[in-house]
């Protein structure tokens, strides 16, 4: 049992809005830490071939405005939206004095319908889509297609469902049951796992398989051009009992950008987060 110490957590059922109301303080305290720095490095790689100067950008789920500030420094015009009022206040404080004309609004996907169509060159949704329910997620993509100009860029980061194949725990059993059960043949691998019942914790409402994500984007009128990965786990979490994975600043995060092409397939399984950039089609 020592192997699974600190891996069991109470399972939660909670809305995205309530989740962030509860997590705002801890998120703000960790935003400058290595976990978020590793994810930002992934986003920077996605943007490496995209010029933002003079572009009109929307940061959906802008949080405390740290990425809004980065876009502004690159010469973009930026609007920010976040569901949590505390985050918006933090963003206003961050931008006060230097970027006072930046538009920040408190709201969720319903706010997107209030914005004029074909008005943005880039739309960012970083560390936010996983917290939406399926209806909210569909609304997001529909509104993103409406808001972006033709050829405009959609940049998102997402929880990586393929990582479940690497964890060898409850998530692995769930993955096999969900994706490899055909007709009446249930693919149940629980008996092959040592710990098929851990961790017992909150699971995001929306997760994505990076191999299949391009097809979802295509159904909403987007063409994916690149993916990158972050938050690399060198071993499955149950084989590293000394690390508390809920303490996001308790460990180092190896760089994933620039891996040799022949090795990049491993990132799809070993990284818990991936990012995607796509363009709005005709």
PDB file of C-alpha atoms in Angstrom:
ATOM      1  CA  UNK A   1       0.000   0.000   0.000  1.00  0.00           C
ATOM      2  CA  UNK A   2       2.981   2.328   0.376  1.00  0.00           C
ATOM      3  CA  UNK A   3       3.138   2.531  -3.410  1.00  0.00           C
ATOM      4  CA  UNK A   4      -0.236   4.235  -3.627  1.00  0.00           C
ATOM      5  CA  UNK A   5       0.095   6.570  -0.661  1.00  0.00           C
ATOM      6  CA  UNK A   6      -1.164  10.072  -1.514  1.00  0.00           C
ATOM      7  CA  UNK A   7      -2.693   8.824  -4.782  1.00  0.00           C
ATOM      8  CA  UNK A   8      -6.279   8.447  -3.522  1.00  0.00           C
ATOM      9  CA  UNK A   9      -8.449  11.566  -3.549  1.00  0.00           C
ATOM     10  CA  UNK A  10     -12.157  12.155  -3.040  1.00  0.00           C
ATOM     11  CA  UNK A  11     -13.989  12.136  -6.329  1.00  0.00           C
ATOM     12  CA  UNK A  12     -15.625  15.466  -7.121  1.00  0.00           C
ATOM     13  CA  UNK A  13     -18.494  16.468  -9.326  1.00  0.00           C
ATOM     14  CA  UNK A  14     -18.258  20.212  -9.766  1.00  0.00           C
ATOM     15  CA  UNK A  15     -18.986  22.807 -12.429  1.00  0.00           C
ATOM     16  CA  UNK A  16     -16.190  24.760 -14.051  1.00  0.00           C
ATOM     17  CA  UNK A  17     -17.339  27.986 -12.435  1.00  0.00           C
ATOM     18  CA  UNK A  18     -17.505  26.460  -8.960  1.00  0.00           C
ATOM     19  CA  UNK A  19     -14.159  24.760  -9.497  1.00  0.00           C
ATOM     20  CA  UNK A  20     -12.397  28.050 -10.190  1.00  0.00           C
ATOM     21  CA  UNK A  21     -14.166  29.827  -7.348  1.00  0.00           C
ATOM     22  CA  UNK A  22     -12.580  27.230  -5.076  1.00  0.00           C
ATOM     23  CA  UNK A  23      -9.155  27.133  -6.776  1.00  0.00           C
ATOM     24  CA  UNK A  24      -8.467  30.806  -7.565  1.00  0.00           C
ATOM     25  CA  UNK A  25      -6.144  31.497  -4.640  1.00  0.00           C
ATOM     26  CA  UNK A  26      -3.949  28.428  -5.216  1.00  0.00           C
ATOM     27  CA  UNK A  27      -3.860  29.072  -8.969  1.00  0.00           C
ATOM     28  CA  UNK A  28      -2.693  32.655  -8.519  1.00  0.00           C
ATOM     29  CA  UNK A  29       0.020  31.591  -6.079  1.00  0.00           C
ATOM     30  CA  UNK A  30       1.378  28.998  -8.541  1.00  0.00           C
ATOM     31  CA  UNK A  31       1.143  30.918 -11.820  1.00  0.00           C
ATOM     32  CA  UNK A  32       4.831  31.880 -11.777  1.00  0.00           C
ATOM     33  CA  UNK A  33       5.944  28.334 -10.896  1.00  0.00           C
ATOM     34  CA  UNK A  34       7.600  25.615 -13.030  1.00  0.00           C
ATOM     35  CA  UNK A  35       4.351  23.821 -13.959  1.00  0.00           C
ATOM     36  CA  UNK A  36       2.872  26.851 -15.694  1.00  0.00           C
ATOM     37  CA  UNK A  37       6.275  27.786 -17.138  1.00  0.00           C
ATOM     38  CA  UNK A  38       6.449  24.379 -18.815  1.00  0.00           C
ATOM     39  CA  UNK A  39       2.983  24.808 -20.333  1.00  0.00           C
ATOM     40  CA  UNK A  40       3.847  28.318 -21.506  1.00  0.00           C
ATOM     41  CA  UNK A  41       6.938  26.979 -23.243  1.00  0.00           C
ATOM     42  CA  UNK A  42       4.648  24.620 -25.164  1.00  0.00           C
ATOM     43  CA  UNK A  43       2.375  27.523 -26.165  1.00  0.00           C
ATOM     44  CA  UNK A  44       5.368  29.608 -27.252  1.00  0.00           C
ATOM     45  CA  UNK A  45       6.393  26.764 -29.572  1.00  0.00           C
ATOM     46  CA  UNK A  46       2.916  26.763 -31.137  1.00  0.00           C
ATOM     47  CA  UNK A  47       3.194  30.510 -31.743  1.00  0.00           C
ATOM     48  CA  UNK A  48       6.743  30.445 -33.113  1.00  0.00           C
ATOM     49  CA  UNK A  49       5.604  30.931 -36.696  1.00  0.00           C
ATOM     50  CA  UNK A  50       2.732  33.318 -35.921  1.00  0.00           C
ATOM     51  CA  UNK A  51       3.217  37.098 -35.933  1.00  0.00           C
ATOM     52  CA  UNK A  52       0.970  38.766 -33.347  1.00  0.00           C
ATOM     53  CA  UNK A  53       1.897  42.403 -33.932  1.00  0.00           C
ATOM     54  CA  UNK A  54      -1.190  44.356 -34.926  1.00  0.00           C
ATOM     55  CA  UNK A  55      -3.486  41.337 -34.497  1.00  0.00           C
ATOM     56  CA  UNK A  56      -6.776  41.447 -32.617  1.00  0.00           C
ATOM     57  CA  UNK A  57      -6.745  38.636 -30.044  1.00  0.00           C
ATOM     58  CA  UNK A  58      -9.220  37.149 -27.596  1.00  0.00           C
ATOM     59  CA  UNK A  59      -8.007  35.231 -24.543  1.00  0.00           C
ATOM     60  CA  UNK A  60     -10.908  33.080 -23.340  1.00  0.00           C
ATOM     61  CA  UNK A  61     -10.282  31.983 -19.767  1.00  0.00           C
ATOM     62  CA  UNK A  62      -7.669  34.711 -19.352  1.00  0.00           C
ATOM     63  CA  UNK A  63      -7.170  34.097 -15.615  1.00  0.00           C
ATOM     64  CA  UNK A  64      -4.975  36.719 -13.980  1.00  0.00           C
ATOM     65  CA  UNK A  65      -3.958  38.170 -17.349  1.00  0.00           C
ATOM     66  CA  UNK A  66      -0.435  36.771 -17.503  1.00  0.00           C
ATOM     67  CA  UNK A  67      -0.867  35.667 -21.127  1.00  0.00           C
ATOM     68  CA  UNK A  68      -2.847  38.796 -22.008  1.00  0.00           C
ATOM     69  CA  UNK A  69       0.220  40.769 -20.936  1.00  0.00           C
ATOM     70  CA  UNK A  70       2.468  38.628 -23.112  1.00  0.00           C
ATOM     71  CA  UNK A  71       0.255  39.245 -26.169  1.00  0.00           C
ATOM     72  CA  UNK A  72       0.166  42.980 -25.506  1.00  0.00           C
ATOM     73  CA  UNK A  73       3.947  43.094 -25.285  1.00  0.00           C
ATOM     74  CA  UNK A  74       4.050  41.518 -28.763  1.00  0.00           C
ATOM     75  CA  UNK A  75       1.981  44.389 -30.124  1.00  0.00           C
ATOM     76  CA  UNK A  76      -1.426  42.707 -30.239  1.00  0.00           C
ATOM     77  CA  UNK A  77      -4.763  44.227 -29.269  1.00  0.00           C
ATOM     78  CA  UNK A  78      -6.279  41.939 -26.654  1.00  0.00           C
ATOM     79  CA  UNK A  79      -9.645  41.249 -25.037  1.00  0.00           C
ATOM     80  CA  UNK A  80      -9.879  38.894 -22.065  1.00  0.00           C
ATOM     81  CA  UNK A  81     -12.787  36.876 -20.685  1.00  0.00           C
ATOM     82  CA  UNK A  82     -12.876  34.752 -17.534  1.00  0.00           C
ATOM     83  CA  UNK A  83     -15.711  33.086 -15.634  1.00  0.00           C
ATOM     84  CA  UNK A  84     -14.289  34.034 -12.214  1.00  0.00           C
ATOM     85  CA  UNK A  85     -14.543  37.645 -11.033  1.00  0.00           C
ATOM     86  CA  UNK A  86     -11.516  37.238  -8.746  1.00  0.00           C
ATOM     87  CA  UNK A  87      -9.416  36.347 -11.785  1.00  0.00           C
ATOM     88  CA  UNK A  88     -10.660  39.411 -13.649  1.00  0.00           C
ATOM     89  CA  UNK A  89      -9.769  41.636 -10.695  1.00  0.00           C
ATOM     90  CA  UNK A  90      -6.294  40.059 -10.632  1.00  0.00           C
ATOM     91  CA  UNK A  91      -5.918  40.699 -14.370  1.00  0.00           C
ATOM     92  CA  UNK A  92      -6.988  44.317 -13.963  1.00  0.00           C
ATOM     93  CA  UNK A  93      -4.387  44.762 -11.232  1.00  0.00           C
ATOM     94  CA  UNK A  94      -1.682  43.179 -13.382  1.00  0.00           C
ATOM     95  CA  UNK A  95      -2.439  45.389 -16.382  1.00  0.00           C
ATOM     96  CA  UNK A  96      -3.209  48.608 -14.499  1.00  0.00           C
ATOM     97  CA  UNK A  97      -1.143  51.560 -15.646  1.00  0.00           C
ATOM     98  CA  UNK A  98       0.476  49.943 -18.674  1.00  0.00           C
ATOM     99  CA  UNK A  99      -2.485  48.470 -20.548  1.00  0.00           C
ATOM    100  CA  UNK A 100      -5.491  50.343 -19.199  1.00  0.00           C
ATOM    101  CA  UNK A 101      -7.396  50.170 -22.505  1.00  0.00           C
ATOM    102  CA  UNK A 102      -7.465  46.366 -22.581  1.00  0.00           C
ATOM    103  CA  UNK A 103     -11.029  45.021 -22.441  1.00  0.00           C
ATOM    104  CA  UNK A 104     -11.638  42.473 -19.684  1.00  0.00           C
ATOM    105  CA  UNK A 105     -15.014  40.879 -19.017  1.00  0.00           C
ATOM    106  CA  UNK A 106     -16.379  38.390 -16.518  1.00  0.00           C
ATOM    107  CA  UNK A 107     -18.310  35.586 -18.209  1.00  0.00           C
ATOM    108  CA  UNK A 108     -18.275  32.116 -19.725  1.00  0.00           C
ATOM    109  CA  UNK A 109     -19.133  30.821 -23.185  1.00  0.00           C
ATOM    110  CA  UNK A 110     -22.390  32.782 -23.137  1.00  0.00           C
ATOM    111  CA  UNK A 111     -20.360  36.005 -23.275  1.00  0.00           C
ATOM    112  CA  UNK A 112     -18.849  35.018 -26.630  1.00  0.00           C
ATOM    113  CA  UNK A 113     -22.211  35.452 -28.363  1.00  0.00           C
ATOM    114  CA  UNK A 114     -22.159  39.139 -27.366  1.00  0.00           C
ATOM    115  CA  UNK A 115     -18.982  39.802 -29.368  1.00  0.00           C
ATOM    116  CA  UNK A 116     -19.100  40.802 -33.062  1.00  0.00           C
ATOM    117  CA  UNK A 117     -18.420  38.080 -35.632  1.00  0.00           C
ATOM    118  CA  UNK A 118     -15.310  37.981 -37.815  1.00  0.00           C
ATOM    119  CA  UNK A 119     -13.597  40.370 -35.441  1.00  0.00           C
ATOM    120  CA  UNK A 120     -10.558  38.434 -34.165  1.00  0.00           C
ATOM    121  CA  UNK A 121      -7.353  37.208 -35.767  1.00  0.00           C
ATOM    122  CA  UNK A 122      -6.458  34.863 -32.894  1.00  0.00           C
ATOM    123  CA  UNK A 123      -8.490  33.162 -30.178  1.00  0.00           C
ATOM    124  CA  UNK A 124      -6.748  31.540 -27.213  1.00  0.00           C
ATOM    125  CA  UNK A 125      -8.235  29.038 -24.761  1.00  0.00           C
ATOM    126  CA  UNK A 126      -5.404  27.926 -22.495  1.00  0.00           C
ATOM    127  CA  UNK A 127      -6.115  25.525 -19.645  1.00  0.00           C
ATOM    128  CA  UNK A 128      -9.862  26.140 -19.867  1.00  0.00           C
ATOM    129  CA  UNK A 129     -11.704  23.775 -22.246  1.00  0.00           C
ATOM    130  CA  UNK A 130     -11.365  20.750 -19.960  1.00  0.00           C
ATOM    131  CA  UNK A 131     -13.512  22.517 -17.357  1.00  0.00           C
ATOM    132  CA  UNK A 132     -16.495  22.981 -19.681  1.00  0.00           C
ATOM    133  CA  UNK A 133     -19.424  20.601 -19.884  1.00  0.00           C
ATOM    134  CA  UNK A 134     -20.230  19.114 -23.341  1.00  0.00           C
ATOM    135  CA  UNK A 135     -22.876  21.743 -24.136  1.00  0.00           C
ATOM    136  CA  UNK A 136     -20.548  24.599 -23.185  1.00  0.00           C
ATOM    137  CA  UNK A 137     -17.752  23.030 -25.201  1.00  0.00           C
ATOM    138  CA  UNK A 138     -19.891  22.824 -28.344  1.00  0.00           C
ATOM    139  CA  UNK A 139     -20.916  26.460 -27.877  1.00  0.00           C
ATOM    140  CA  UNK A 140     -17.271  27.457 -27.555  1.00  0.00           C
ATOM    141  CA  UNK A 141     -16.270  25.933 -30.898  1.00  0.00           C
ATOM    142  CA  UNK A 142     -19.341  27.331 -32.652  1.00  0.00           C
ATOM    143  CA  UNK A 143     -18.606  30.794 -31.338  1.00  0.00           C
ATOM    144  CA  UNK A 144     -14.898  30.488 -32.106  1.00  0.00           C
ATOM    145  CA  UNK A 145     -15.740  29.734 -35.726  1.00  0.00           C
ATOM    146  CA  UNK A 146     -18.045  32.763 -35.816  1.00  0.00           C
ATOM    147  CA  UNK A 147     -15.646  35.152 -34.077  1.00  0.00           C
ATOM    148  CA  UNK A 148     -12.489  34.374 -36.033  1.00  0.00           C
ATOM    149  CA  UNK A 149     -11.776  35.852 -39.405  1.00  0.00           C
ATOM    150  CA  UNK A 150     -11.015  33.486 -42.278  1.00  0.00           C
ATOM    151  CA  UNK A 151      -7.540  32.083 -41.706  1.00  0.00           C
ATOM    152  CA  UNK A 152      -7.614  33.190 -38.082  1.00  0.00           C
ATOM    153  CA  UNK A 153      -5.795  31.049 -35.515  1.00  0.00           C
ATOM    154  CA  UNK A 154      -7.376  29.022 -32.718  1.00  0.00           C
ATOM    155  CA  UNK A 155      -4.836  28.087 -30.019  1.00  0.00           C
ATOM    156  CA  UNK A 156      -5.866  25.745 -27.208  1.00  0.00           C
ATOM    157  CA  UNK A 157      -4.288  23.560 -24.554  1.00  0.00           C
ATOM    158  CA  UNK A 158      -5.988  20.419 -23.360  1.00  0.00           C
ATOM    159  CA  UNK A 159      -5.856  17.512 -20.953  1.00  0.00           C
ATOM    160  CA  UNK A 160      -4.320  14.567 -22.851  1.00  0.00           C
ATOM    161  CA  UNK A 161      -6.530  11.480 -22.828  1.00  0.00           C
ATOM    162  CA  UNK A 162      -3.786   9.308 -24.334  1.00  0.00           C
ATOM    163  CA  UNK A 163      -1.811   9.821 -21.124  1.00  0.00           C
ATOM    164  CA  UNK A 164      -4.272   7.347 -19.553  1.00  0.00           C
ATOM    165  CA  UNK A 165      -2.602   4.585 -21.570  1.00  0.00           C
ATOM    166  CA  UNK A 166       0.641   5.359 -19.716  1.00  0.00           C
ATOM    167  CA  UNK A 167      -0.636   5.679 -16.137  1.00  0.00           C
ATOM    168  CA  UNK A 168      -1.543   1.989 -15.634  1.00  0.00           C
ATOM    169  CA  UNK A 169      -4.222   2.797 -13.055  1.00  0.00           C
ATOM    170  CA  UNK A 170      -7.967   3.506 -12.918  1.00  0.00           C
ATOM    171  CA  UNK A 171      -7.697   5.890 -15.863  1.00  0.00           C
ATOM    172  CA  UNK A 172      -6.195   3.112 -17.989  1.00  0.00           C
ATOM    173  CA  UNK A 173      -9.093   0.791 -17.154  1.00  0.00           C
ATOM    174  CA  UNK A 174     -11.574   3.549 -17.995  1.00  0.00           C
ATOM    175  CA  UNK A 175      -9.801   4.277 -21.286  1.00  0.00           C
ATOM    176  CA  UNK A 176      -9.962   0.643 -22.416  1.00  0.00           C
ATOM    177  CA  UNK A 177     -13.608   0.355 -21.396  1.00  0.00           C
ATOM    178  CA  UNK A 178     -14.549   3.526 -23.239  1.00  0.00           C
ATOM    179  CA  UNK A 179     -12.603   3.105 -26.464  1.00  0.00           C
ATOM    180  CA  UNK A 180     -11.921  -0.603 -27.012  1.00  0.00           C
ATOM    181  CA  UNK A 181     -15.236  -2.178 -26.055  1.00  0.00           C
ATOM    182  CA  UNK A 182     -17.105  -3.237 -29.197  1.00  0.00           C
ATOM    183  CA  UNK A 183     -20.777  -4.257 -29.259  1.00  0.00           C
ATOM    184  CA  UNK A 184     -21.326  -6.702 -26.385  1.00  0.00           C
ATOM    185  CA  UNK A 185     -17.603  -7.384 -25.954  1.00  0.00           C
ATOM    186  CA  UNK A 186     -16.470  -5.360 -22.958  1.00  0.00           C
ATOM    187  CA  UNK A 187     -12.747  -4.680 -22.872  1.00  0.00           C
ATOM    188  CA  UNK A 188     -12.045  -4.831 -19.147  1.00  0.00           C
ATOM    189  CA  UNK A 189      -8.336  -4.763 -18.234  1.00  0.00           C
ATOM    190  CA  UNK A 190      -8.796  -4.256 -14.497  1.00  0.00           C
ATOM    191  CA  UNK A 191      -7.523  -7.757 -13.681  1.00  0.00           C
ATOM    192  CA  UNK A 192      -4.269  -6.933 -15.475  1.00  0.00           C
ATOM    193  CA  UNK A 193      -3.581  -3.882 -13.285  1.00  0.00           C
ATOM    194  CA  UNK A 194      -2.158  -3.881  -9.781  1.00  0.00           C
ATOM    195  CA  UNK A 195      -4.071  -0.765  -8.719  1.00  0.00           C
ATOM    196  CA  UNK A 196      -7.199  -0.450 -10.912  1.00  0.00           C
ATOM    197  CA  UNK A 197      -9.100   1.695  -8.382  1.00  0.00           C
ATOM    198  CA  UNK A 198      -6.720   4.617  -7.889  1.00  0.00           C
ATOM    199  CA  UNK A 199      -6.648   7.503  -7.987  1.00  0.00           C
ATOM    200  CA  UNK A 200     -10.175   8.335  -6.861  1.00  0.00           C
ATOM    201  CA  UNK A 201     -10.295  11.982  -7.765  1.00  0.00           C
ATOM    202  CA  UNK A 202     -11.862  14.659  -9.925  1.00  0.00           C
ATOM    203  CA  UNK A 203     -11.740  13.964 -13.661  1.00  0.00           C
ATOM    204  CA  UNK A 204     -12.137  16.815 -16.131  1.00  0.00           C
ATOM    205  CA  UNK A 205     -15.462  16.954 -17.953  1.00  0.00           C
ATOM    206  CA  UNK A 206     -13.828  17.191 -21.389  1.00  0.00           C
ATOM    207  CA  UNK A 207     -10.574  15.477 -22.339  1.00  0.00           C
ATOM    208  CA  UNK A 208      -9.053  15.008 -25.770  1.00  0.00           C
ATOM    209  CA  UNK A 209      -7.099  12.375 -27.653  1.00  0.00           C
ATOM    210  CA  UNK A 210      -4.415  14.261 -29.636  1.00  0.00           C
ATOM    211  CA  UNK A 211      -4.599  11.644 -32.402  1.00  0.00           C
ATOM    212  CA  UNK A 212      -8.302  12.297 -32.928  1.00  0.00           C
ATOM    213  CA  UNK A 213      -8.553  15.993 -32.009  1.00  0.00           C
ATOM    214  CA  UNK A 214      -8.020  17.212 -35.571  1.00  0.00           C
ATOM    215  CA  UNK A 215     -11.274  15.541 -36.595  1.00  0.00           C
ATOM    216  CA  UNK A 216     -13.263  17.371 -33.929  1.00  0.00           C
ATOM    217  CA  UNK A 217     -11.703  20.629 -35.083  1.00  0.00           C
ATOM    218  CA  UNK A 218     -12.568  19.800 -38.691  1.00  0.00           C
ATOM    219  CA  UNK A 219     -16.223  19.275 -37.760  1.00  0.00           C
ATOM    220  CA  UNK A 220     -16.335  22.869 -36.487  1.00  0.00           C
ATOM    221  CA  UNK A 221     -14.556  24.376 -39.499  1.00  0.00           C
ATOM    222  CA  UNK A 222     -10.913  24.375 -38.342  1.00  0.00           C
ATOM    223  CA  UNK A 223      -7.775  22.802 -39.804  1.00  0.00           C
ATOM    224  CA  UNK A 224      -5.123  21.797 -37.273  1.00  0.00           C
ATOM    225  CA  UNK A 225      -1.566  22.715 -38.266  1.00  0.00           C
ATOM    226  CA  UNK A 226       0.553  21.763 -35.237  1.00  0.00           C
ATOM    227  CA  UNK A 227       0.586  20.103 -31.822  1.00  0.00           C
ATOM    228  CA  UNK A 228       3.010  20.378 -28.923  1.00  0.00           C
ATOM    229  CA  UNK A 229       3.164  18.605 -25.545  1.00  0.00           C
ATOM    230  CA  UNK A 230       3.948  19.497 -21.925  1.00  0.00           C
ATOM    231  CA  UNK A 231       4.113  18.092 -18.374  1.00  0.00           C
ATOM    232  CA  UNK A 232       6.220  15.040 -19.168  1.00  0.00           C
ATOM    233  CA  UNK A 233       6.121  12.081 -16.774  1.00  0.00           C
ATOM    234  CA  UNK A 234       9.304  10.019 -17.055  1.00  0.00           C
ATOM    235  CA  UNK A 235       7.523   7.063 -15.406  1.00  0.00           C
ATOM    236  CA  UNK A 236       3.874   6.186 -14.731  1.00  0.00           C
ATOM    237  CA  UNK A 237       2.798   8.086 -11.574  1.00  0.00           C
ATOM    238  CA  UNK A 238       2.338   4.920  -9.474  1.00  0.00           C
ATOM    239  CA  UNK A 239       6.023   4.106  -9.980  1.00  0.00           C
ATOM    240  CA  UNK A 240       7.076   7.436  -8.477  1.00  0.00           C
ATOM    241  CA  UNK A 241       5.448   7.357  -5.003  1.00  0.00           C
ATOM    242  CA  UNK A 242       7.807  10.000  -3.640  1.00  0.00           C
ATOM    243  CA  UNK A 243       6.183  12.687  -5.785  1.00  0.00           C
ATOM    244  CA  UNK A 244       2.915  14.355  -4.835  1.00  0.00           C
ATOM    245  CA  UNK A 245       1.424  15.149  -8.235  1.00  0.00           C
ATOM    246  CA  UNK A 246      -1.176  17.448  -6.668  1.00  0.00           C
ATOM    247  CA  UNK A 247       1.691  19.721  -5.633  1.00  0.00           C
ATOM    248  CA  UNK A 248       2.412  21.080  -9.098  1.00  0.00           C
ATOM    249  CA  UNK A 249       5.626  22.799  -8.026  1.00  0.00           C
ATOM    250  CA  UNK A 250       7.093  19.746  -6.266  1.00  0.00           C
ATOM    251  CA  UNK A 251       9.041  18.449  -9.253  1.00  0.00           C
ATOM    252  CA  UNK A 252      10.956  19.466 -12.336  1.00  0.00           C
ATOM    253  CA  UNK A 253       9.337  19.366 -15.764  1.00  0.00           C
ATOM    254  CA  UNK A 254      11.618  18.168 -18.574  1.00  0.00           C
ATOM    255  CA  UNK A 255      11.590  20.164 -21.780  1.00  0.00           C
ATOM    256  CA  UNK A 256       9.521  18.633 -24.565  1.00  0.00           C
ATOM    257  CA  UNK A 257       9.954  21.197 -27.334  1.00  0.00           C
ATOM    258  CA  UNK A 258      12.559  20.203 -29.878  1.00  0.00           C
ATOM    259  CA  UNK A 259      12.467  16.455 -29.312  1.00  0.00           C
ATOM    260  CA  UNK A 260      13.803  14.472 -32.319  1.00  0.00           C
ATOM    261  CA  UNK A 261      11.033  13.760 -34.790  1.00  0.00           C
ATOM    262  CA  UNK A 262      11.529  10.002 -34.481  1.00  0.00           C
ATOM    263  CA  UNK A 263      10.931  10.231 -30.698  1.00  0.00           C
ATOM    264  CA  UNK A 264       8.028  12.671 -30.594  1.00  0.00           C
ATOM    265  CA  UNK A 265       5.381   9.926 -30.658  1.00  0.00           C
ATOM    266  CA  UNK A 266       6.334   9.145 -27.047  1.00  0.00           C
ATOM    267  CA  UNK A 267       5.173  12.596 -25.939  1.00  0.00           C
ATOM    268  CA  UNK A 268       1.604  11.691 -26.901  1.00  0.00           C
ATOM    269  CA  UNK A 269       1.601   9.115 -24.087  1.00  0.00           C
ATOM    270  CA  UNK A 270       4.057  10.498 -21.526  1.00  0.00           C
ATOM    271  CA  UNK A 271       2.699  14.068 -21.355  1.00  0.00           C
ATOM    272  CA  UNK A 272      -0.509  14.904 -19.514  1.00  0.00           C
ATOM    273  CA  UNK A 273      -1.126  18.133 -21.483  1.00  0.00           C
ATOM    274  CA  UNK A 274      -1.047  19.001 -25.176  1.00  0.00           C
ATOM    275  CA  UNK A 275      -1.522  22.159 -27.181  1.00  0.00           C
ATOM    276  CA  UNK A 276      -2.980  22.678 -30.636  1.00  0.00           C
ATOM    277  CA  UNK A 277      -3.002  25.477 -33.189  1.00  0.00           C
ATOM    278  CA  UNK A 278      -5.490  25.444 -36.059  1.00  0.00           C
ATOM    279  CA  UNK A 279      -6.827  27.882 -38.629  1.00  0.00           C
ATOM    280  CA  UNK A 280     -10.403  28.809 -39.445  1.00  0.00           C
ATOM    281  CA  UNK A 281     -11.343  27.483 -42.846  1.00  0.00           C
ATOM    282  CA  UNK A 282     -13.694  29.018 -45.403  1.00  0.00           C
TER     283      UNK A 282
END
